[in-house]
Each structure stands twice: as C-alpha cells, then as structure tokens.
Tab-separated table of C-alpha atoms in Angstrom:
chain	number	residue	atom	x	y	z
A	1	ARG	CA	168.621	120.176	104.930
A	2	ALA	CA	168.591	122.444	101.909
A	3	TYR	CA	165.818	124.975	101.314
A	4	SER	CA	165.423	127.630	98.652
A	5	PHE	CA	164.684	131.243	99.462
A	6	ALA	CA	161.102	132.228	98.673
A	7	ASN	CA	161.453	135.996	98.955
A	8	ALA	CA	162.956	138.204	96.267
A	9	PRO	CA	166.598	139.314	96.624
A	10	GLY	CA	166.930	142.489	98.659
A	11	ALA	CA	163.214	142.639	99.416
A	12	SER	CA	163.639	142.111	103.156
A	13	THR	CA	166.145	141.483	105.924
A	14	GLU	CA	164.238	138.277	106.611
A	15	ILE	CA	164.463	134.878	104.894
A	16	GLU	CA	161.245	133.188	103.773
A	17	LEU	CA	161.212	129.390	103.411
A	18	HIS	CA	158.351	127.081	102.410
A	19	VAL	CA	158.442	123.809	104.306
A	20	GLY	CA	156.280	120.798	103.475
A	21	LEU	CA	155.609	118.270	106.224
A	22	VAL	CA	157.239	114.951	105.329
A	23	PRO	CA	155.795	111.988	107.302
A	24	GLY	CA	158.596	110.773	109.549
A	25	GLY	CA	160.882	113.642	108.507
A	26	ARG	CA	163.320	114.601	111.271
A	27	PHE	CA	163.600	118.263	110.396
A	28	THR	CA	160.105	118.983	109.093
A	29	GLY	CA	158.633	117.163	112.093
A	30	HIS	CA	160.661	119.455	114.342
A	31	VAL	CA	159.531	122.558	112.420
A	32	PHE	CA	155.831	121.669	112.589
A	33	ASN	CA	155.690	120.187	116.084
A	34	LYS	CA	158.475	121.689	118.197
A	35	MET	CA	159.979	124.853	116.743
A	36	LEU	CA	158.915	128.078	118.435
A	37	VAL	CA	159.318	131.755	117.625
A	38	GLY	CA	162.727	132.823	118.879
A	39	ASP	CA	164.396	129.408	118.484
A	40	SER	CA	167.890	129.458	116.993
A	41	LEU	CA	168.807	127.752	113.732
A	42	ARG	CA	172.286	127.385	112.298
A	43	PHE	CA	172.361	127.838	108.519
A	44	GLU	CA	174.804	128.288	105.668
A	45	GLY	CA	174.125	130.186	102.481
A	46	PRO	CA	172.911	131.442	100.187
A	47	LEU	CA	174.265	128.890	97.733
A	48	GLY	CA	173.335	127.876	94.188
A	49	LYS	CA	172.598	129.650	90.920
A	50	PHE	CA	168.815	129.334	90.577
A	51	VAL	CA	168.253	133.044	89.930
A	52	LEU	CA	166.722	135.246	87.251
A	53	HIS	CA	168.969	135.518	84.177
A	54	GLU	CA	169.224	138.597	82.003
A	55	SER	CA	167.661	138.195	78.556
A	56	GLU	CA	164.622	139.170	76.507
A	57	ARG	CA	163.263	135.638	76.080
A	58	PRO	CA	159.808	134.570	77.287
A	59	ILE	CA	159.961	132.513	80.488
A	60	LEU	CA	158.303	129.238	81.456
A	61	PHE	CA	158.303	128.347	85.140
A	62	ILE	CA	157.487	124.818	86.291
A	63	ALA	CA	157.096	124.186	90.017
A	64	GLY	CA	156.318	120.961	91.820
A	65	ALA	CA	154.780	121.252	95.306
A	66	THR	CA	157.022	123.518	97.455
A	67	GLY	CA	159.170	124.053	94.369
A	68	PHE	CA	156.930	127.101	94.184
A	69	ALA	CA	159.228	128.775	96.767
A	70	PRO	CA	162.236	129.730	94.588
A	71	VAL	CA	159.934	130.392	91.636
A	72	LYS	CA	158.098	132.901	93.834
A	73	SER	CA	161.435	134.565	94.561
A	74	ILE	CA	162.319	134.833	90.866
A	75	VAL	CA	158.863	136.021	89.790
A	76	GLU	CA	158.774	138.733	92.451
A	77	ASP	CA	162.310	139.755	91.471
A	78	ALA	CA	161.136	140.084	87.861
A	79	PHE	CA	158.215	142.259	88.929
A	80	GLN	CA	160.480	144.465	91.053
A	81	ARG	CA	162.793	144.976	88.079
A	82	GLY	CA	159.844	145.956	85.893
A	83	LEU	CA	160.448	143.168	83.373
A	84	ASN	CA	157.875	142.917	80.599
A	85	ARG	CA	158.980	139.494	79.337
A	86	PRO	CA	156.037	137.091	78.930
A	87	MET	CA	155.951	134.633	81.842
A	88	TRP	CA	153.944	131.472	82.484
A	89	LEU	CA	153.894	129.574	85.769
A	90	TYR	CA	152.768	125.941	85.739
A	91	TRP	CA	152.405	124.696	89.320
A	92	GLY	CA	151.948	120.943	89.659
A	93	VAL	CA	150.618	119.368	92.843
A	94	ARG	CA	148.611	116.289	93.767
A	95	GLN	CA	145.432	117.895	95.109
A	96	ARG	CA	143.827	121.314	95.468
A	97	ALA	CA	144.944	121.696	99.093
A	98	ASN	CA	148.587	121.518	97.972
A	99	LEU	CA	148.237	124.854	96.133
A	100	TYR	CA	149.026	126.630	99.380
A	101	LEU	CA	149.596	130.086	97.832
A	102	ALA	CA	147.369	129.876	94.788
A	103	GLU	CA	145.720	133.159	95.744
A	104	LEU	CA	149.072	134.929	95.418
A	105	ALA	CA	149.735	133.494	91.955
A	106	GLU	CA	146.205	134.452	90.904
A	107	GLN	CA	146.852	137.976	92.178
A	108	TRP	CA	150.025	138.173	90.066
A	109	GLN	CA	147.985	137.179	87.032
A	110	ARG	CA	145.412	139.906	87.702
A	111	GLU	CA	148.001	142.617	88.283
A	112	HIS	CA	150.531	141.794	85.540
A	113	ALA	CA	149.429	141.442	81.920
A	114	ASN	CA	152.624	139.525	81.028
A	115	PHE	CA	152.091	136.816	83.663
A	116	ASN	CA	149.943	133.681	83.362
A	117	PHE	CA	149.249	131.063	86.042
A	118	VAL	CA	148.286	127.458	85.259
A	119	PRO	CA	147.744	125.078	88.215
A	120	VAL	CA	147.826	121.345	87.420
A	121	LEU	CA	146.564	118.523	89.667
A	122	SER	CA	147.959	115.015	89.212
A	123	ASP	CA	145.621	113.239	91.641
A	124	ALA	CA	142.605	115.467	92.188
A	125	ALA	CA	140.272	114.349	94.945
A	126	GLU	CA	136.579	114.064	94.203
A	127	SER	CA	135.940	116.688	96.864
A	128	ASP	CA	138.173	119.134	94.949
A	129	ALA	CA	135.531	119.415	92.204
A	130	TRP	CA	138.475	120.438	90.049
A	131	GLN	CA	137.662	121.858	86.619
A	132	GLY	CA	141.224	122.893	85.750
A	133	ARG	CA	144.179	121.060	84.204
A	134	LYS	CA	144.981	117.512	85.301
A	135	GLY	CA	147.901	115.144	84.850
A	136	LEU	CA	151.661	115.644	85.036
A	137	VAL	CA	152.697	119.268	85.056
A	138	HIS	CA	155.467	118.962	82.462
A	139	GLU	CA	153.043	117.260	80.072
A	140	ALA	CA	150.650	120.186	80.479
A	141	ILE	CA	153.422	122.557	79.419
A	142	LEU	CA	154.299	120.433	76.387
A	143	ALA	CA	150.644	120.381	75.353
A	144	ASP	CA	150.635	124.187	75.340
A	145	PHE	CA	154.188	124.681	74.049
A	146	PRO	CA	155.062	121.786	71.708
A	147	ASP	CA	157.910	123.853	70.261
A	148	MET	CA	160.065	125.189	73.099
A	149	GLN	CA	162.741	126.787	70.955
A	150	GLY	CA	163.440	130.356	72.045
A	151	TYR	CA	162.046	129.950	75.558
A	152	GLU	CA	163.886	130.185	78.861
A	153	ILE	CA	162.713	127.700	81.491
A	154	TYR	CA	163.102	127.390	85.249
A	155	VAL	CA	162.251	124.021	86.828
A	156	CYS	CA	162.037	123.366	90.564
A	157	GLY	CA	160.654	120.324	92.348
A	158	SER	CA	161.465	116.737	93.179
A	159	VAL	CA	164.326	114.935	91.469
A	160	ARG	CA	161.756	112.653	89.835
A	161	MET	CA	159.892	115.604	88.332
A	162	VAL	CA	163.049	117.333	87.108
A	163	GLU	CA	164.417	114.132	85.573
A	164	ALA	CA	161.139	113.571	83.726
A	165	ALA	CA	160.626	117.155	82.606
A	166	VAL	CA	164.018	118.345	81.405
A	167	PRO	CA	164.743	115.583	78.822
A	168	ALA	CA	161.218	115.999	77.453
A	169	PHE	CA	161.718	119.747	77.074
A	170	LEU	CA	165.054	119.278	75.318
A	171	GLN	CA	163.424	116.856	72.892
A	172	HIS	CA	160.926	119.590	72.044
A	173	GLY	CA	163.521	122.153	71.026
A	174	LEU	CA	164.584	123.755	74.313
A	175	ASP	CA	168.191	124.980	74.300
A	176	GLU	CA	170.041	123.165	77.100
A	177	GLY	CA	171.772	126.416	78.037
A	178	LEU	CA	168.399	128.037	78.708
A	179	CYS	CA	167.152	125.382	81.146
A	180	PHE	CA	167.764	126.174	84.824
A	181	THR	CA	166.887	123.645	87.523
A	182	ASP	CA	166.685	123.367	91.289
A	183	ALA	CA	165.947	119.761	92.268
A	184	PHE	CA	165.000	118.766	95.798
A	185	LEU	CA	167.597	116.229	96.913
A	186	PRO	CA	166.389	113.869	99.656
A	187	SER	CA	168.575	113.591	102.740
A	188	ALA	CA	168.307	109.785	102.593
A	189	PRO	CA	166.511	107.174	100.436
A	190	ARG	CA	162.787	107.153	101.200
A	191	VAL	CA	160.171	104.546	100.463
A	192	SER	CA	157.425	107.096	99.918
A	193	THR	CA	157.544	110.446	98.134
A	194	ASP	CA	154.122	111.523	99.416
A	195	THR	CA	154.645	114.769	101.314
A	196	GLY	CA	151.076	115.121	102.517
A	197	THR	CA	149.158	118.379	102.300
A	198	GLU	CA	150.520	120.483	105.158
A	199	ARG	CA	152.666	123.457	104.211
A	200	LEU	CA	154.246	126.078	106.411
A	201	VAL	CA	155.775	129.398	105.440
A	202	VAL	CA	158.690	130.073	107.796
A	203	VAL	CA	160.214	133.536	108.075
A	204	LEU	CA	163.641	133.777	109.714
A	205	SER	CA	165.329	136.999	110.783
A	206	PRO	CA	169.117	136.550	110.727
A	207	THR	CA	169.590	139.901	112.466
A	208	CYS	CA	167.739	138.825	115.615
A	209	PRO	CA	169.843	137.819	118.637
C-alpha cells in the first residue's frame, strides 16, 4: 500500500501517515483493529515528487479526504521556510466528520496572513448543520478562481477526483507544468469508493528497534 508523508521534511525522525478505514480493506482493517504500538512494518521510500516547488507564484491546494496528508506536509514545509506566497487550501470531504484535522487548518489560517482554508462538503448530513461551501471541491475552486493562469496547484485525492479536477483546471488557464498531483491508486478494483468516516493518524519511528 502506498501512503504519503504527512509531516514536513526534516521536521522529525518519525513518519506521520493518515489512514482512512476502508470497509473490507486488508491493510486498513489491520491498522485499525490489530496493529499495536511496537509492531514492525516493512516499508520502502520515500518515493515520488509531490513536494513544494520553488517559485513566487500563489498556490492553490486541493485535497480530497486523506489527501490532506501530503498537503499538510507541503504547507508546514512552506511555513518552516518562511514563504510569504499566498496559499489557499480547499479540502473536500463528504461530511463534517471527515474533516479530521480541520482545527489545525483553521489554526494555520489564524496564524498566517497568507493562508486561507476553505472546507467543502459534497454530501453534508442534516446533523452537520453545515453553513459552509457545498458540492464538489474542484468546482468550488473554479467558482472562486475562474482564471487560473499564473497559479501553481497541488492536487491530492482519489483518482476520480484528480481526473475530474485537473482537466477542468487546464481548461481555465492553468499551465500544465504548474499542476502537481498525487492520486490515490487503489490496490484492486473496488465496487464502492466510500471510505467511511474513521481516520487515524499513525506515527512510525524508523529508528526504533
């Protein structure tokens, strides 16, 4: 299984992963129901190129569900570097409970004048009493940024979300070379893409015996 780092580069000797419980998932079921502190895991990495790129352009982040994990890493890296580039994070989930670290994103917004957080619910429950943005997260971005020329964008989430969002952004002026993606690839074809509401932040220490 492939997971993206959620902590900023060099911030810790530990690795932070955000794992969503997939009904019937072999690995996530093990993580939630059987894995204990001190258990051993064999892993390979880090791999990939979903990292902060050097430029002066304003940044748009779009995260779907636990796609928030690598975005968190990049945002915290930007803060550590002291970047003043304008940044917007649009986090799309089904229901309010899926915004498992909304308080952290809200804290970023309070503490950094160049950062803005916009949560978007696609299937808000009546009990959510949600007064914020609704619908598909990439459509919320396009409503706010109909001309995407000159922006740099980072997209992380399901393959379905990435495949819907990226072509739409390119049609609205985004330079293909300024669009960076990290799509969640399923380990096998699944009938359902509903990942439920349970989320777990796992911290691994590679230096432990």
